[in-house]
């Protein structure tokens, strides 16, 4: 899956892979200005007039302020419509979305789809516990506290989480439906405390060693390279792999297999959904992004503004032409020299 994603595809421009495509879209959205090269003068303008970000924000303001409300219908054992069951399911869905801040997660997924072309969401089940200290007695005069430690269930419900497209892998790039993929994988970097809260009851968790860990993945997104390429001492790499044809799921943390068994879901499907901004083609997994779609307009705008500013600067600080060797050493003097 890593090798398949690392190839260059014509949909991305011919000489770019997914990471290069995502990096370019991300840089355009954030108005990134690279360092000057050897051919550029200090006085030359380097303005990034962020037309791209304005277009993205305008689009999201129209589409992501209100989360779409699904229309749920249900049937009974005889196949007839069951309004009461549908009502219960609607309220259950609203409860879950409100509990896990569904509106904000919908916004982040929408931003991912528009800026990077493809949005992936994990929908599974999470149960975590944590230790708390319950105060039995407190003296406000001395600050003395009598407390007892106990463990509480921090979360025990359906869980949805946006997955960055750079962390998600598929086996067949030319299969657009995520549920028809032969296998998929999700790589994430987690703090050891977060990983412990989720996986400490799993087999072999005690063998996991946080910190630096060699990985087979060689290229990382530009804005995450310093986080992904070298693991901090208090972080771990979590790999979740799913293969539908074998009904097999694995969880590997820093090279240690903590789970190897069947899909832990009754539906026996991949716990992922996919959305795209615009399709590249009928059989391509990834979608086109808004920054890539308007890249030409952004480049033209930047070029015209920078050329105009350079021209105005040169008009104020006019170059000097001379052939007198006693006055100056250079034949042409320009601003900054």
PDB file of N, CA and C in Angstrom, residues 71 89 91 111 168 183 197 244 253 262 287:
ATOM      1  N   UNK A  71     -32.066  11.434   6.959  1.00  0.00           N
ATOM      2  CA  UNK A  71     -33.453  11.003   7.057  1.00  0.00           C
ATOM      3  C   UNK A  71     -33.457   9.498   7.320  1.00  0.00           C
ATOM      4  N   UNK A  89     -34.034   5.891  16.579  1.00  0.00           N
ATOM      5  CA  UNK A  89     -32.748   5.935  15.884  1.00  0.00           C
ATOM      6  C   UNK A  89     -32.314   7.376  15.611  1.00  0.00           C
ATOM      7  N   UNK A  91     -33.077  10.052  17.395  1.00  0.00           N
ATOM      8  CA  UNK A  91     -32.650  10.649  18.656  1.00  0.00           C
ATOM      9  C   UNK A  91     -31.308  10.077  19.109  1.00  0.00           C
ATOM     10  N   UNK A 111     -13.307  20.640   5.591  1.00  0.00           N
ATOM     11  CA  UNK A 111     -12.074  21.361   5.274  1.00  0.00           C
ATOM     12  C   UNK A 111     -11.055  20.426   4.636  1.00  0.00           C
ATOM     13  N   UNK A 168      -3.830   7.625   5.642  1.00  0.00           N
ATOM     14  CA  UNK A 168      -4.701   6.535   5.223  1.00  0.00           C
ATOM     15  C   UNK A 168      -4.141   5.883   3.955  1.00  0.00           C
ATOM     16  N   UNK A 183      -7.836  -4.175   0.979  1.00  0.00           N
ATOM     17  CA  UNK A 183      -7.382  -3.921   2.346  1.00  0.00           C
ATOM     18  C   UNK A 183      -7.102  -2.434   2.504  1.00  0.00           C
ATOM     19  N   UNK A 197      -4.592   4.630  27.347  1.00  0.00           N
ATOM     20  CA  UNK A 197      -5.999   4.677  27.726  1.00  0.00           C
ATOM     21  C   UNK A 197      -6.850   3.805  26.808  1.00  0.00           C
ATOM     22  N   UNK A 244     -10.824  -7.134   4.396  1.00  0.00           N
ATOM     23  CA  UNK A 244     -12.199  -7.629   4.406  1.00  0.00           C
ATOM     24  C   UNK A 244     -12.281  -9.063   3.899  1.00  0.00           C
ATOM     25  N   UNK A 253       1.505  -1.451  17.384  1.00  0.00           N
ATOM     26  CA  UNK A 253       1.988  -0.237  18.038  1.00  0.00           C
ATOM     27  C   UNK A 253       3.497  -0.340  18.203  1.00  0.00           C
ATOM     28  N   UNK A 262     -10.505 -11.151  14.028  1.00  0.00           N
ATOM     29  CA  UNK A 262     -11.552 -10.731  13.086  1.00  0.00           C
ATOM     30  C   UNK A 262     -11.960  -9.289  13.303  1.00  0.00           C
ATOM     31  N   UNK A 287      -9.733  12.445  -4.716  1.00  0.00           N
ATOM     32  CA  UNK A 287     -10.463  13.528  -5.355  1.00  0.00           C
ATOM     33  C   UNK A 287      -9.598  14.752  -5.566  1.00  0.00           C
TER      34      UNK A 287
END
